[in-house]
């Protein structure tokens, strides 16, 4: 059985390679990547009539729904994969929580905006960073962004911008005094400023990393009032309003692109960073939620749109597997720069060029396998997942207490479903025939399970000090909360780098 599956997979990869040359990618298009935080697979209007998301619906209906777009099971690693082009365990799998963990995304990486700047792009970021703050080395403007407004940590109050021991709102290299306003409103102001200043003839890259719909659940009344008080619990109504706010900010970006006559040469990609949060977001009909390797945790809501997409793919749904790391390689190719980023202390880029999928030349992945997450303790597998062909092996207990299979999306009850069998130590699913992961094949397909486990465990042979920068357990990460909080208190109460930079600034290194 496994030999047949691998043979079919080899054929798929060969077909994908043959098709890849058929439609050339656009040359230096404007690129916008919108990342929606903790956004459930079932929490968008075209899947759920209870959600009001007219712009997301329009973009998806006039573009391409990327129905098998994979990310990590929680925030920071997905962002690290996007920016670096690496699978999470080759970048980092630790979520930087608490925020005062003394780490960040590997400084050896040449990340996406720095690559695009080599091609003459203006590069801008709005929203959540979550890839390091301890020193100026980690600031977005020292990693390739021309401008950045948002917050440096992983989650905060949407209105006060408070988190732990300080206020976290930042522009470029200094605290931003515009805290105290609902963050998405400020982001809209920044969008207006960016487009007012931009010359539409110059290639433009925007990373719009929205805080919505991440906890705490907060929304202004004007958005809450779009949803009637009904059988949906209070927190669910707020969550729905937060999706509409994310939709609204994205709509403003699209409006500017069209008004500046940039839309016809634009690619916009919208994706969640992980599945909907436990007992809050709806990943219906997928199993599981954020923090699990079930499909509901790692198969994100995603779609691509914009004028550069060929007519033949507009209004379609593609089943080809894409990993969030693939956008690094894809955008580099479109920009005309080499995606290669090899060198000491870093794994090579894992991402593949997915333009053949976007252009409709193929509906298949170029990956022969996708490692969704990898870890082990004392040479034993300990929570991870790998996809090979039609099959996904999940390793380790997932601890999911809210199964979205129990709830239809229009009126998600915000309550825990019954306890379900867990992957302790393994689960095996045919995610093509069984996308909701209802039938565990681990005991009935032992040959396939053995083959996928062997492929999973080969990652144990990689240099340990390069995986996750040498840290393989969230609880072993260095936390310097006392020092950092004391620094914030002495410097206006704002979150900011609290250590001296370890090297030259980005501009000095060019």
PDB file of C-alpha atoms in Angstrom, residues 48 70 164 169 332 389 495:
ATOM      1  CA  UNK A  48     -20.201  30.573   7.338  1.00  0.00           C
ATOM      2  CA  UNK A  70      -0.596  24.739   6.115  1.00  0.00           C
ATOM      3  CA  UNK A 164       2.503  42.233  31.160  1.00  0.00           C
ATOM      4  CA  UNK A 169       3.037  50.164  20.610  1.00  0.00           C
ATOM      5  CA  UNK A 332      11.613  36.063  -4.208  1.00  0.00           C
ATOM      6  CA  UNK A 389       1.290  11.965  -0.140  1.00  0.00           C
ATOM      7  CA  UNK A 495       8.026  47.798  25.638  1.00  0.00           C
TER       8      UNK A 495
END
